[in-house]
Amino acid sequence: MTDSTPDLLRPLTDSFGREMKYLRVSLTDRCNFRCTYCRPENKEVKTHDEMLSFEEVARVVSIVASLGVNKVRLTGGEPLVRKGVVDCVQLLSGIEGITDLAMTTNAVLLDMYAARLKAAGLSRLNVSFDTLDHERFSRLTAGGKLSEVIKGLNVAVEEGLVPIKLNTVLMRGFNDEEVPAIIDFAADHGFTPRFIEFMPMSDGLDWKKSYISVDELLERDEVRARIDLTAMESRDHTASLYLPLKDGRGEVGFITPISKRFCDHCNRLRLTADGRLRVCLPSDEDADLKKAMRAGATDEDLINIIRNVVLRKPESGEYTYETLGRKRSMVEIGG
Ligand code: SAM
Ligand code: SF4
């Protein structure tokens, strides 16, 4: 940072008083899977030059870190298909102020990368894990192999790249009946399962038919048999509700972007692979940081651009059926 006047570095706060602490960085819009809920068919991918370089990503992360962001999550597309991903982790883990550097991945390439990611400073992982059924998994991901995911998870554990959370997108008639089995699988292996309400982000998908709320899930006897629901009373208003397992083997997370919005406490920003800083997942409000950086913006210019877009963060983003037509799909934004 060239200019260090205290006012320039005041916290990054939006017009509703929310202070930004968390940046999700999409390293690529490419993926080795094509999950039906995430990646529309015929979506063009960005060229190498259209994507931010790691130095550009690090510059943005350093700037937002100087404004109070302390948590970064690498996502995608599939972050592990971006060439040189370990170098990127190394670069970001050394940035002052970033105390938590995590990654969301489909785990397929973890057998190759887990040890190096750990050594480069990655703190923890979230792994997409939507079904325990091999045939169903292949159908969901357009040919992905569940055995490779499980191998990746095993290697991550062996290499000490833990803790690991398993992310399951809830889809009625597809995996909702598997919730108890996924809870048991996760608890048996020391992972924390998290069940996420399906968001209508992908084109042409019958979202309404597949959507199931966390409340409906928590009514089911097989789920109630495993989870201590008394802890519900102490629910705070963060993005996740964590409830303990009755048998003491950890906890289960529930993410309710549709049925119980958590916008009041939203402290997130998202950087797309092509350098747009998005201020709200379901809103297309953003700022083109790549264009600014490549046009020679100083750090002070970038801070001003970032502050301005943060001031445009909506009080509450809307997920409606109409959002199916939004400009960007989940695979581009990074979840
Ligand atoms: N490829 C990585 C993976 O699958 O973990 C990271 C990128 S993926 C876009 C990030 C997260 O978004 C995943 O946990 C995925 O399940 C979630 N996701 C994608 N589309 C979603 C949707 N329509 N509703 C809810 N979650 C979604
Ligand atoms: Fe790829 Fe992850 Fe999206 Fe599946 S959820 S298509 S693995 S980016």
Tab-separated table of C-alpha atoms and ligand atoms in Angstrom:
chain	number	residue	atom	x	y	z
A	1	MET	CA	0.000	0.000	0.000
A	2	THR	CA	1.512	3.308	-1.006
A	3	ASP	CA	-0.850	5.667	0.770
A	4	SER	CA	-1.379	4.836	4.423
A	5	THR	CA	-3.607	7.640	5.618
A	6	PRO	CA	-5.849	6.205	8.355
A	7	ASP	CA	-9.040	7.345	6.605
A	8	LEU	CA	-8.138	5.409	3.477
A	9	LEU	CA	-7.813	2.262	5.554
A	10	ARG	CA	-10.998	2.568	7.590
A	11	PRO	CA	-13.071	-0.665	7.671
A	12	LEU	CA	-14.975	-1.699	4.561
A	13	THR	CA	-18.549	-0.996	5.618
A	14	ASP	CA	-21.694	-0.966	3.475
A	15	SER	CA	-24.565	1.503	3.649
A	16	PHE	CA	-26.381	-0.702	6.204
A	17	GLY	CA	-23.439	-0.773	8.622
A	18	ARG	CA	-22.277	-4.283	7.750
A	19	GLU	CA	-18.511	-4.664	7.870
A	20	MET	CA	-16.980	-6.874	5.142
A	21	LYS	CA	-14.753	-9.617	6.577
A	22	TYR	CA	-14.944	-12.491	4.111
A	23	LEU	CA	-13.892	-12.757	0.466
A	24	ARG	CA	-14.688	-15.762	-1.735
A	25	VAL	CA	-12.280	-15.928	-4.632
A	26	SER	CA	-13.198	-17.912	-7.734
A	27	LEU	CA	-9.963	-19.062	-9.362
A	28	THR	CA	-11.574	-20.360	-12.541
A	29	ASP	CA	-14.947	-20.914	-14.170
A	30	ARG	CA	-13.720	-24.252	-15.497
A	31	CYS	CA	-14.637	-27.535	-13.878
A	32	ASN	CA	-13.982	-31.236	-14.323
A	33	PHE	CA	-17.655	-31.896	-13.407
A	34	ARG	CA	-20.896	-30.573	-14.750
A	35	CYS	CA	-23.250	-30.673	-11.752
A	36	THR	CA	-26.800	-30.113	-12.919
A	37	TYR	CA	-27.550	-27.516	-10.222
A	38	CYS	CA	-24.455	-25.459	-10.946
A	39	ARG	CA	-23.086	-25.561	-14.448
A	40	PRO	CA	-25.398	-24.935	-17.382
A	41	GLU	CA	-24.677	-26.653	-20.654
A	42	ASN	CA	-23.029	-24.681	-23.432
A	43	LYS	CA	-21.546	-22.131	-21.027
A	44	GLU	CA	-18.411	-20.653	-22.526
A	45	VAL	CA	-15.349	-20.606	-20.292
A	46	LYS	CA	-12.953	-17.712	-19.877
A	47	THR	CA	-9.600	-17.706	-21.621
A	48	HIS	CA	-6.421	-17.533	-19.557
A	49	ASP	CA	-6.007	-13.848	-20.341
A	50	GLU	CA	-9.578	-13.055	-19.350
A	51	MET	CA	-8.908	-14.441	-15.884
A	52	LEU	CA	-7.064	-12.597	-13.153
A	53	SER	CA	-3.445	-13.633	-12.754
A	54	PHE	CA	-2.437	-14.842	-9.278
A	55	GLU	CA	-0.566	-11.561	-8.770
A	56	GLU	CA	-3.777	-9.664	-9.536
A	57	VAL	CA	-5.757	-11.892	-7.159
A	58	ALA	CA	-3.121	-11.314	-4.468
A	59	ARG	CA	-3.269	-7.566	-5.033
A	60	VAL	CA	-7.040	-7.512	-4.484
A	61	VAL	CA	-6.738	-9.763	-1.432
A	62	SER	CA	-3.991	-7.547	0.066
A	63	ILE	CA	-6.113	-4.460	-0.429
A	64	VAL	CA	-9.265	-5.895	1.121
A	65	ALA	CA	-7.168	-7.390	3.937
A	66	SER	CA	-5.862	-3.902	4.698
A	67	LEU	CA	-9.515	-2.844	5.004
A	68	GLY	CA	-10.405	-5.562	7.507
A	69	VAL	CA	-11.198	-8.706	5.498
A	70	ASN	CA	-9.570	-11.620	7.330
A	71	LYS	CA	-11.079	-14.716	5.776
A	72	VAL	CA	-10.589	-15.935	2.195
A	73	ARG	CA	-12.095	-18.995	0.532
A	74	LEU	CA	-10.855	-20.251	-2.833
A	75	THR	CA	-13.540	-21.670	-5.041
A	76	GLY	CA	-14.521	-21.942	-8.705
A	77	GLY	CA	-15.493	-23.721	-10.961
A	78	GLU	CA	-13.120	-26.246	-9.584
A	79	PRO	CA	-10.183	-24.400	-7.992
A	80	LEU	CA	-7.884	-27.409	-8.345
A	81	VAL	CA	-8.091	-27.376	-12.149
A	82	ARG	CA	-6.448	-23.925	-12.227
A	83	LYS	CA	-2.811	-24.472	-13.184
A	84	GLY	CA	-0.427	-23.383	-10.422
A	85	VAL	CA	-3.122	-23.394	-7.728
A	86	VAL	CA	-0.541	-24.271	-5.052
A	87	ASP	CA	1.486	-21.150	-5.918
A	88	CYS	CA	-1.650	-19.109	-5.501
A	89	VAL	CA	-2.291	-20.596	-2.047
A	90	GLN	CA	1.319	-19.853	-1.118
A	91	LEU	CA	0.952	-16.251	-2.262
A	92	LEU	CA	-2.329	-15.639	-0.444
A	93	SER	CA	-1.376	-17.403	2.783
A	94	GLY	CA	1.458	-14.917	3.241
A	95	ILE	CA	-0.779	-11.856	3.085
A	96	GLU	CA	-0.903	-9.914	6.326
A	97	GLY	CA	-4.326	-9.932	7.946
A	98	ILE	CA	-5.602	-13.142	6.319
A	99	THR	CA	-6.034	-15.486	9.251
A	100	ASP	CA	-8.171	-18.115	7.533
A	101	LEU	CA	-7.493	-19.400	4.012
A	102	ALA	CA	-9.911	-22.154	3.001
A	103	MET	CA	-10.992	-23.904	-0.196
A	104	THR	CA	-14.212	-25.399	-1.564
A	105	THR	CA	-13.507	-28.263	-3.942
A	106	ASN	CA	-15.080	-31.347	-5.474
A	107	ALA	CA	-12.048	-33.258	-4.070
A	108	VAL	CA	-11.222	-35.226	-7.213
A	109	LEU	CA	-7.711	-33.818	-7.509
A	110	LEU	CA	-6.964	-33.793	-3.788
A	111	ASP	CA	-4.963	-37.005	-3.997
A	112	MET	CA	-2.489	-35.040	-6.115
A	113	TYR	CA	-2.610	-31.738	-4.252
A	114	ALA	CA	-3.511	-32.214	-0.571
A	115	ALA	CA	0.047	-32.392	0.777
A	116	ARG	CA	1.232	-29.389	-1.236
A	117	LEU	CA	-1.842	-27.318	-0.373
A	118	LYS	CA	-1.293	-28.018	3.305
A	119	ALA	CA	2.393	-27.071	3.040
A	120	ALA	CA	1.479	-23.876	1.172
A	121	GLY	CA	-0.732	-22.730	4.049
A	122	LEU	CA	-4.295	-23.805	3.255
A	123	SER	CA	-6.191	-24.044	6.553
A	124	ARG	CA	-9.185	-26.219	5.739
A	125	LEU	CA	-11.554	-27.631	3.142
A	126	ASN	CA	-15.198	-27.807	2.201
A	127	VAL	CA	-15.968	-30.667	-0.166
A	128	SER	CA	-19.101	-31.017	-2.290
A	129	PHE	CA	-20.707	-34.324	-1.398
A	130	ASP	CA	-24.235	-34.757	-2.680
A	131	THR	CA	-24.814	-38.490	-2.652
A	132	LEU	CA	-23.367	-41.798	-1.489
A	133	ASP	CA	-24.718	-43.593	-4.517
A	134	HIS	CA	-22.146	-44.107	-7.287
A	135	GLU	CA	-24.613	-44.184	-10.189
A	136	ARG	CA	-26.495	-41.119	-8.913
A	137	PHE	CA	-23.231	-39.267	-8.444
A	138	SER	CA	-22.219	-39.983	-12.007
A	139	ARG	CA	-25.600	-38.738	-13.253
A	140	LEU	CA	-25.438	-35.541	-11.174
A	141	THR	CA	-21.921	-34.620	-12.228
A	142	ALA	CA	-22.121	-35.834	-15.852
A	143	GLY	CA	-19.666	-38.679	-15.481
A	144	GLY	CA	-17.817	-37.926	-12.227
A	145	LYS	CA	-16.589	-40.836	-10.114
A	146	LEU	CA	-17.585	-40.906	-6.437
A	147	SER	CA	-14.670	-43.278	-5.767
A	148	GLU	CA	-12.248	-40.492	-6.771
A	149	VAL	CA	-13.928	-38.056	-4.378
A	150	ILE	CA	-13.623	-40.561	-1.549
A	151	LYS	CA	-9.981	-41.182	-2.428
A	152	GLY	CA	-9.344	-37.419	-2.409
A	153	LEU	CA	-10.984	-37.128	1.004
A	154	ASN	CA	-8.877	-39.982	2.377
A	155	VAL	CA	-5.654	-38.429	1.117
A	156	ALA	CA	-6.601	-35.028	2.584
A	157	VAL	CA	-7.137	-36.667	5.970
A	158	GLU	CA	-3.841	-38.596	5.711
A	159	GLU	CA	-2.019	-35.364	4.910
A	160	GLY	CA	-3.663	-33.544	7.822
A	161	LEU	CA	-5.526	-31.104	5.563
A	162	VAL	CA	-8.386	-30.903	8.063
A	163	PRO	CA	-10.988	-29.973	9.271
A	164	ILE	CA	-13.223	-30.948	6.372
A	165	LYS	CA	-16.867	-30.034	5.913
A	166	LEU	CA	-19.033	-31.913	3.423
A	167	ASN	CA	-21.459	-29.710	1.466
A	168	THR	CA	-24.669	-31.382	0.328
A	169	VAL	CA	-27.132	-29.451	-1.833
A	170	LEU	CA	-30.587	-30.737	-0.883
A	171	MET	CA	-32.665	-31.927	-3.825
A	172	ARG	CA	-36.077	-33.504	-3.363
A	173	GLY	CA	-36.372	-36.890	-5.002
A	174	PHE	CA	-32.630	-37.004	-5.618
A	175	ASN	CA	-30.771	-37.053	-2.306
A	176	ASP	CA	-33.175	-35.908	0.434
A	177	GLU	CA	-33.719	-39.508	1.557
A	178	GLU	CA	-29.942	-39.910	1.885
A	179	VAL	CA	-29.531	-37.233	4.552
A	180	PRO	CA	-29.331	-39.682	7.507
A	181	ALA	CA	-26.799	-41.847	5.621
A	182	ILE	CA	-24.677	-38.814	4.734
A	183	ILE	CA	-24.746	-37.676	8.384
A	184	ASP	CA	-23.576	-41.140	9.464
A	185	PHE	CA	-20.872	-41.294	6.787
A	186	ALA	CA	-19.552	-37.881	7.799
A	187	ALA	CA	-19.590	-38.667	11.527
A	188	ASP	CA	-17.837	-41.999	10.929
A	189	HIS	CA	-15.002	-40.226	9.111
A	190	GLY	CA	-14.668	-37.124	11.303
A	191	PHE	CA	-16.202	-34.734	8.742
A	192	THR	CA	-18.872	-32.123	9.447
A	193	PRO	CA	-21.867	-32.485	7.115
A	194	ARG	CA	-23.662	-29.336	5.936
A	195	PHE	CA	-26.959	-29.361	4.111
A	196	ILE	CA	-27.575	-26.433	1.796
A	197	GLU	CA	-30.912	-25.376	0.377
A	198	PHE	CA	-30.927	-25.562	-3.395
A	199	MET	CA	-30.684	-22.090	-4.944
A	200	PRO	CA	-32.233	-21.275	-8.318
A	201	MET	CA	-29.073	-20.266	-10.071
A	202	SER	CA	-28.740	-22.512	-13.080
A	203	ASP	CA	-30.565	-22.014	-16.355
A	204	GLY	CA	-33.287	-24.376	-17.420
A	205	LEU	CA	-33.506	-26.391	-14.213
A	206	ASP	CA	-36.767	-27.284	-12.551
A	207	TRP	CA	-35.779	-25.716	-9.272
A	208	LYS	CA	-39.242	-25.550	-7.702
A	209	LYS	CA	-39.704	-29.293	-8.067
A	210	SER	CA	-36.334	-30.092	-6.482
A	211	TYR	CA	-36.239	-27.493	-3.709
A	212	ILE	CA	-36.764	-28.731	-0.152
A	213	SER	CA	-36.455	-26.525	2.933
A	214	VAL	CA	-34.296	-27.299	5.949
A	215	ASP	CA	-37.423	-26.997	8.142
A	216	GLU	CA	-39.081	-29.820	6.204
A	217	LEU	CA	-35.941	-31.903	6.576
A	218	LEU	CA	-35.865	-31.329	10.319
A	219	GLU	CA	-39.421	-32.703	10.608
A	220	ARG	CA	-38.286	-36.130	9.443
A	221	ASP	CA	-37.994	-38.828	12.127
A	222	GLU	CA	-34.721	-40.282	10.804
A	223	VAL	CA	-33.108	-36.844	10.928
A	224	ARG	CA	-34.570	-35.962	14.348
A	225	ALA	CA	-33.289	-39.266	15.697
A	226	ARG	CA	-29.724	-38.089	15.066
A	227	ILE	CA	-29.757	-34.376	15.868
A	228	ASP	CA	-30.175	-32.511	19.134
A	229	LEU	CA	-32.872	-30.011	18.184
A	230	THR	CA	-32.906	-28.292	21.583
A	231	ALA	CA	-29.845	-26.343	20.422
A	232	MET	CA	-32.103	-24.620	17.838
A	233	GLU	CA	-33.116	-22.154	20.535
A	234	SER	CA	-29.656	-20.630	20.614
A	235	ARG	CA	-29.655	-20.028	16.864
A	236	ASP	CA	-27.845	-16.878	15.828
A	237	HIS	CA	-28.318	-15.246	12.474
A	238	THR	CA	-25.193	-16.264	10.651
A	239	ALA	CA	-25.315	-18.123	7.351
A	240	SER	CA	-25.216	-21.511	9.059
A	241	LEU	CA	-27.143	-23.251	11.795
A	242	TYR	CA	-25.030	-25.926	13.485
A	243	LEU	CA	-26.758	-28.544	15.641
A	244	PRO	CA	-24.992	-31.237	17.678
A	245	LEU	CA	-25.400	-34.915	16.922
A	246	LYS	CA	-27.147	-36.744	19.761
A	247	ASP	CA	-24.384	-39.332	19.980
A	248	GLY	CA	-21.744	-36.658	20.575
A	249	ARG	CA	-19.874	-37.311	17.314
A	250	GLY	CA	-19.802	-33.704	16.191
A	251	GLU	CA	-22.365	-31.444	14.597
A	252	VAL	CA	-24.434	-30.928	11.472
A	253	GLY	CA	-24.741	-27.637	9.588
A	254	PHE	CA	-27.799	-26.315	7.787
A	255	ILE	CA	-27.581	-23.429	5.348
A	256	THR	CA	-30.876	-21.728	4.553
A	257	PRO	CA	-30.368	-19.169	1.784
A	258	ILE	CA	-33.976	-19.578	0.647
A	259	SER	CA	-36.137	-20.229	3.715
A	260	LYS	CA	-34.339	-18.046	6.299
A	261	ARG	CA	-32.262	-15.307	4.809
A	262	PHE	CA	-29.214	-14.192	6.762
A	263	CYS	CA	-28.626	-10.884	4.993
A	264	ASP	CA	-28.656	-8.790	8.210
A	265	HIS	CA	-25.264	-10.175	9.117
A	266	CYS	CA	-23.805	-10.713	5.650
A	267	ASN	CA	-20.119	-9.806	5.586
A	268	ARG	CA	-19.227	-11.459	2.245
A	269	LEU	CA	-17.761	-10.303	-0.997
A	270	ARG	CA	-17.024	-12.423	-4.054
A	271	LEU	CA	-14.278	-12.042	-6.624
A	272	THR	CA	-15.026	-13.811	-9.913
A	273	ALA	CA	-12.268	-15.447	-11.949
A	274	ASP	CA	-12.472	-12.596	-14.450
A	275	GLY	CA	-11.983	-9.988	-11.770
A	276	ARG	CA	-15.438	-8.723	-10.915
A	277	LEU	CA	-16.097	-7.935	-7.280
A	278	ARG	CA	-19.679	-8.995	-6.510
A	279	VAL	CA	-21.319	-7.720	-3.369
A	280	CYS	CA	-24.296	-10.097	-3.100
A	281	LEU	CA	-24.668	-13.651	-4.414
A	282	PRO	CA	-28.080	-13.295	-6.076
A	283	SER	CA	-27.496	-9.746	-7.345
A	284	ASP	CA	-25.486	-8.872	-10.441
A	285	GLU	CA	-24.179	-5.655	-8.826
A	286	ASP	CA	-20.397	-5.690	-9.263
A	287	ALA	CA	-17.225	-3.735	-10.076
A	288	ASP	CA	-14.708	-4.644	-12.766
A	289	LEU	CA	-11.416	-4.707	-10.862
A	290	LYS	CA	-9.533	-6.436	-13.680
A	291	LYS	CA	-10.295	-3.620	-16.084
A	292	ALA	CA	-9.247	-1.051	-13.490
A	293	MET	CA	-5.994	-2.854	-12.621
A	294	ARG	CA	-5.059	-3.363	-16.270
A	295	ALA	CA	-5.774	0.303	-16.957
A	296	GLY	CA	-3.180	1.225	-14.328
A	297	ALA	CA	-5.321	1.891	-11.239
A	298	THR	CA	-3.350	2.708	-8.094
A	299	ASP	CA	-4.154	0.986	-4.800
A	300	GLU	CA	-5.977	4.129	-3.764
A	301	ASP	CA	-8.079	4.023	-6.969
A	302	LEU	CA	-8.913	0.389	-6.261
A	303	ILE	CA	-9.882	1.154	-2.683
A	304	ASN	CA	-12.285	3.809	-3.944
A	305	ILE	CA	-13.809	1.442	-6.503
A	306	ILE	CA	-14.169	-1.271	-3.840
A	307	ARG	CA	-15.735	1.103	-1.315
A	308	ASN	CA	-18.199	2.356	-3.923
A	309	VAL	CA	-19.385	-1.079	-4.964
A	310	VAL	CA	-19.667	-2.152	-1.308
A	311	LEU	CA	-21.944	0.858	-0.755
A	312	ARG	CA	-24.182	-0.595	-3.497
A	313	LYS	CA	-24.547	-3.921	-1.654
A	314	PRO	CA	-28.308	-4.496	-1.400
A	315	GLU	CA	-29.861	-4.775	2.058
A	316	SER	CA	-31.178	-8.174	1.016
A	317	GLY	CA	-30.666	-10.073	-2.243
A	318	GLU	CA	-33.619	-11.809	-3.804
A	319	TYR	CA	-33.629	-15.402	-4.965
A	320	THR	CA	-36.705	-15.816	-7.070
A	321	TYR	CA	-37.668	-18.208	-9.781
A	322	GLU	CA	-36.844	-15.407	-12.185
A	323	THR	CA	-33.200	-15.480	-11.059
A	324	LEU	CA	-32.865	-18.488	-13.358
A	325	GLY	CA	-32.255	-15.933	-16.054
A	326	ARG	CA	-29.475	-14.086	-14.220
A	327	LYS	CA	-26.322	-13.155	-16.048
A	328	ARG	CA	-23.960	-15.448	-14.157
A	329	SER	CA	-24.344	-19.071	-13.123
A	330	MET	CA	-23.015	-20.590	-9.898
A	331	VAL	CA	-20.015	-22.151	-11.635
A	332	GLU	CA	-18.867	-18.633	-12.559
A	333	ILE	CA	-19.523	-17.040	-9.167
A	334	GLY	CA	-18.221	-19.838	-6.975
A	335	GLY	CA	-21.176	-20.429	-4.634
B	1	SAM	N1	-16.148	-27.046	-7.541
B	1	SAM	C1	-16.154	-26.772	-6.152
B	1	SAM	C2	-17.162	-27.614	-5.443
B	1	SAM	O1	-18.052	-28.169	-6.090
B	1	SAM	O2	-17.087	-27.723	-4.212
B	1	SAM	C3	-16.327	-25.320	-5.789
B	1	SAM	C4	-17.295	-24.499	-6.581
B	1	SAM	S1	-19.006	-24.833	-6.274
B	1	SAM	C5	-19.777	-23.630	-7.290
B	1	SAM	C6	-19.183	-24.166	-4.634
B	1	SAM	C7	-20.384	-24.637	-3.879
B	1	SAM	O3	-21.562	-24.141	-4.488
B	1	SAM	C8	-20.532	-26.149	-3.821
B	1	SAM	O4	-20.595	-26.569	-2.481
B	1	SAM	C9	-21.828	-26.404	-4.530
B	1	SAM	O5	-22.500	-27.495	-3.988
B	1	SAM	C10	-22.568	-25.104	-4.312
B	1	SAM	N2	-23.642	-24.878	-5.281
B	1	SAM	C11	-23.526	-24.827	-6.620
B	1	SAM	N3	-24.739	-24.605	-7.198
B	1	SAM	C12	-25.625	-24.516	-6.173
B	1	SAM	C13	-27.040	-24.290	-6.107
B	1	SAM	N4	-27.771	-24.122	-7.215
B	1	SAM	N5	-27.618	-24.244	-4.894
B	1	SAM	C14	-26.879	-24.416	-3.759
B	1	SAM	N6	-25.541	-24.617	-3.754
B	1	SAM	C15	-24.928	-24.673	-4.950
B	2	SF4	FE1	-18.091	-28.041	-10.748
B	2	SF4	FE2	-18.386	-27.592	-8.166
B	2	SF4	FE3	-20.167	-26.649	-9.903
B	2	SF4	FE4	-20.067	-29.235	-9.506
B	2	SF4	S1	-20.607	-27.707	-7.963
B	2	SF4	S2	-20.136	-28.212	-11.516
B	2	SF4	S3	-17.934	-29.576	-9.108
B	2	SF4	S4	-18.092	-26.041	-9.744
